[in-house]
Amino acid sequence: MAIGYRGAMGDASLPCSTDRLELDALRRDLWPRQTLAMARGELPPAPAEVVWPRDAGEVRAALDRAQATGRAVVPYGAGSGVCGAASGREGALVIDLKRMNRVLELDAEARTVRVQPGLLGQHLEDWLARRGLMCGHSPSSIACSTVGGYAAARSAGQFSSRYGVFDDMLLAANLEAPSGTVRAGAWTPRGQEDLLPVLCGSEGALGVFSELLIRVVPLPERRWLRGYAFPNLVSAWTAMRGLLQAGLWPSVIRLYDPLDTRLNRSTRPPGPAATGRSLLSRMHALARRTPGLGAHLTDLPLAMPGLLNAVFGTLGSEVALILGFEGPEALVAAQVELAAPILEAARDLGPGPGERWFQHRHSVSYKLAPVFLGGGFADTMEVAATWSRLEGLHDAVRAAIGRHGLVMAHFSHAYPEGCSIYFSFAGKGELATYDALWQDALQAAAEAGGTVTHHHGVGPLKARAAAAEAGAAVRVWREIKGQVDPDGRMNPGRLFPDDQPEAPGPPPPDPDLGPVFAVDETSLLAEVDPAAPPSQVEAALRSRGLALRLRPDRALGPWLVAQRREALDSWECPVFAVQARFQDGASARIGPAPRSAAGPDLRRALLRRARAELVQVPVRRVDPDRPALLVQADPAAGDPRELRPAWRTPDQWAFEPDQRAIVEALGLSLTPASSRRAHGPRRSPTAPRERE
Amino acid sequence: MSPPAAADLGPCVYCPRLCRNVCPVAVGTGRESASPTAMATQVWLYLEGRTELKLALAAAALCVECGACEAICEVQQPLAHLLGDFRRALSPTGPQPLAQVEGEGALVAVEVDERRWAEALAARLGKPVARLRTEDHLGHDATGQPAWPAHLARLKAALRGRTAVVSEHRSLAVLTAAGVEAAHLLDQLGWSGAGVVHQPCAGPRLPGAPPALALACCGSRAALPSAHPDLAVQLAEDCGRRLYDERPSPEGPICSPDSTCARALREAGWTVEDPLSALLGGAEPPAPP
Ligand SMILES: Cc1cc2nc3c(=O)[nH]c(=O)nc-3n(C[C@H](O)[C@H](O)[C@H](O)COP(=O)(O)OP(=O)(O)OC[C@H]3O[C@@H](n4cnc5c(N)ncnc54)[C@H](O)[C@@H]3O)c2cc1C
Ligand code: SF4
Ligand code: SF4
């Protein structure tokens, strides 16, 4: 039975319980290792107490209570995390946030919504849809995860290529921490450091999100989806990269490897819908229908994964890509036209595969249970890298997983600079096999230069791998954690373990090469001197036919430090890798992929605390003979936040020369181009708004 | 009746909680224990011999058997039935003995609480109305008990040749199962709830009414009020808040076609219209016994 006690703040009675029914339910999140252990008769530990706060004041009261009783605190959203970050901890106080599930305020003009953290993603989208809006954040777990969980574990949804990952949508947050309230992002008090990038991905180890301000967009007027078959992965990657680097913003760009392509029958002509059933669930169904065959059907392949992976490897190399554009009708039509030449090498499969995927896009989650019921385990690993490293990363991780389990992959979060790889795998149900698989896979990902997690977060599963990825930058985390949670009460030990030795960092870049130390032409990224004036950087890039994508008004180092997310009114990634050196000579290089969920984003905080040696920033190809298309700003043609010109001022928008179809489709009138303007104004609305 | 087997619950135990967003108890209480997966897991653990019956029954009693999870489940898991069957098999309380039909008339008012409205309906319609009193919604929560088929047969015999008029949906479900002709009071009164309409769990939608809010359970169904009275109140509070927030206009009323739900919502402090209160002159119902 629930009891209430007086909160330390005011006299509100804070609902709480020590009842076993309540505590049992908080033993596990959705880390498959725990599911497997449960199937084998073990249960993760139960916490000691649970509270259900209704507002920030009650969260504070709960933190005060933990302080008074000396308990560790585990914030709990919907427990859909797959890495164990919210799982049961003996003696802990769980703050279950699902009663904080209210939409607090919608600002339709600014296109923001203020919400409590325990709101389920699906409920937020339902609420917004009734008002013609959406966040565009659609993880497969949308029905069973909370917005606070998205921020805490740096979630990414199925439409991330157009709307960004959750980090990109989150404009401000309040976090209740043991030392007090942290106001971040757009709510950062003047003169204070904006800690929003560090709060995102903090996985409950700094405090409890109590309020979030999220970017919203109008529901799309048109949604276009189509399937394409490519002869092999490499040709499909080239097309994906081509689409994204041509300044198109697909809402969906999903590529399936040959096995996944076959299982989903994605390249076949339209027939009965393939509802995304996995190989194992089909085997399971067959086993049920054929008792003699029984469990062997599921047991056998899992017992011999190497053989089966090899057999599947011979099935052919054809792969399926699902491409989608959405937004204003004219813009969609123009993007489809611009995409056509890039897709020339592909076989057009028509709208069927895309529409089928859209209809069944959350069904994939039902695939898990049959595998566990059949005595095996199923799990997923999502890594990411720049385009230039993608193939190596794919081959290395696939080989590592394939030694222990049956593996297939798809590529679903793509950016101009790189892409994530989502491996699905299943194995025979032994914990030792599970652990060995993960250890090998994480090591392979790190060695291949990728991030160990694109969007599932860290938890005990990846704590060491994430700490290794951060290297000496973990010091930045520890400093901030020490200020915000001085007693180490918040979800201790799960994010970056305290006992891990610091990995040695890279040497400084060769100053003679500056201001542009290296260019990754495939991924369109340049490693530049953060202290060099932008004009020098631009000149050095121009000699290689490149230009900076964003337009700093001072050296990149200080510009990036001052950069604030809410200043970008549609999402863009201003910085990739960052390298900096601490006073004691230790260095750290972080940011191996366009997007990562390997703990918080420490890049800006690192630039503030250590001497920046190198920043890797996005660039675009420029041709002096083909200047940018400058047009008169025309709100009647559409909201520029939807149209996404390359840059804009209040009275002018600029599109890339290849985007002429967009300009024409929108009926925009070109202004006479000047060569200075063709490279964009020095200061644009996307430059940082300084408040620090 | 026998309880389900552990294996029957397997799909829910290993499910990543994919129906938690439609479960009114999970959403209304915000408790992890009330997610359909957690309820199923607790019962599964008991059936596997790994936990106590008391806990499993408490978990199963959280389910109001609205069927929302079953409706969206892509693997067609009959979770509402499994949890209900488990509860009924292990804490059997058969249907209470049927009362006598009192009075004459082709219509019989089914009175589920202390409110007596047969006379008011008779006055409104200008014809005699008999009454049938019940304290357990005509045995609604005993579905599937061994005594259930005989109970339905008795009910059918008692009401042969008459039309039962109900003010809520649980007895309507039992009458339908028994094959008795039944009508809802709202049709007799021509009552159409304007404003935002509470959708009673598993109850039919009010004809012509504005869209109802699916996720709003008032907590008055199945074993929840007796097993978890504090949560039942919390659900009613939350349900009322959701309905209130979704009213199409600031003046729009909250309506419920089900008088039992309306009472639960009123007890949580919300002003709610329902056909029975309308029939009784809009007067607030008397306090519960
Ligand atoms: C079937 C399935 C599909 C999935 N698909 C996707 C997908 O497509 N994309 C994706 O990104 N992820 C996906 N996930 C992973 C998961 O849904 C995300 O990690 C999600 O962000 C977790 O949210 P949650 O509310 O369930 O958080 P929880 O699991 O409850 O918690 C996750 C972490 O965040 C912390 N936390 C939660 N709420 C707060 C808060 N308010 N304040 C501070 N800390 C908090 C917890 O302490 C924990 O460390 C999937 C998971 C499953 C099971
Ligand atoms: S009813 Fe279906 S969706 Fe709900 S928990 Fe069970 S298997 Fe999952
Ligand atoms: S039947 Fe209704 S109350 Fe019961 S678990 Fe399903 S959705 Fe929840």
Tab-separated table of C-alpha atoms in Angstrom, chain A residues 52 99 141 192 302 383 481 558 645:
chain	number	residue	atom	x	y	z
A	52	TRP	CA	6.210	9.483	-7.618
A	99	ARG	CA	3.232	11.143	-12.882
A	141	SER	CA	10.041	2.790	-28.508
A	192	GLN	CA	26.554	31.236	-16.466
A	302	LEU	CA	21.845	-19.878	-32.761
A	383	VAL	CA	27.368	2.440	-33.815
A	481	LYS	CA	29.511	16.116	-11.565
A	558	PRO	CA	35.572	30.863	-29.205
A	645	PRO	CA	18.081	27.456	-47.266
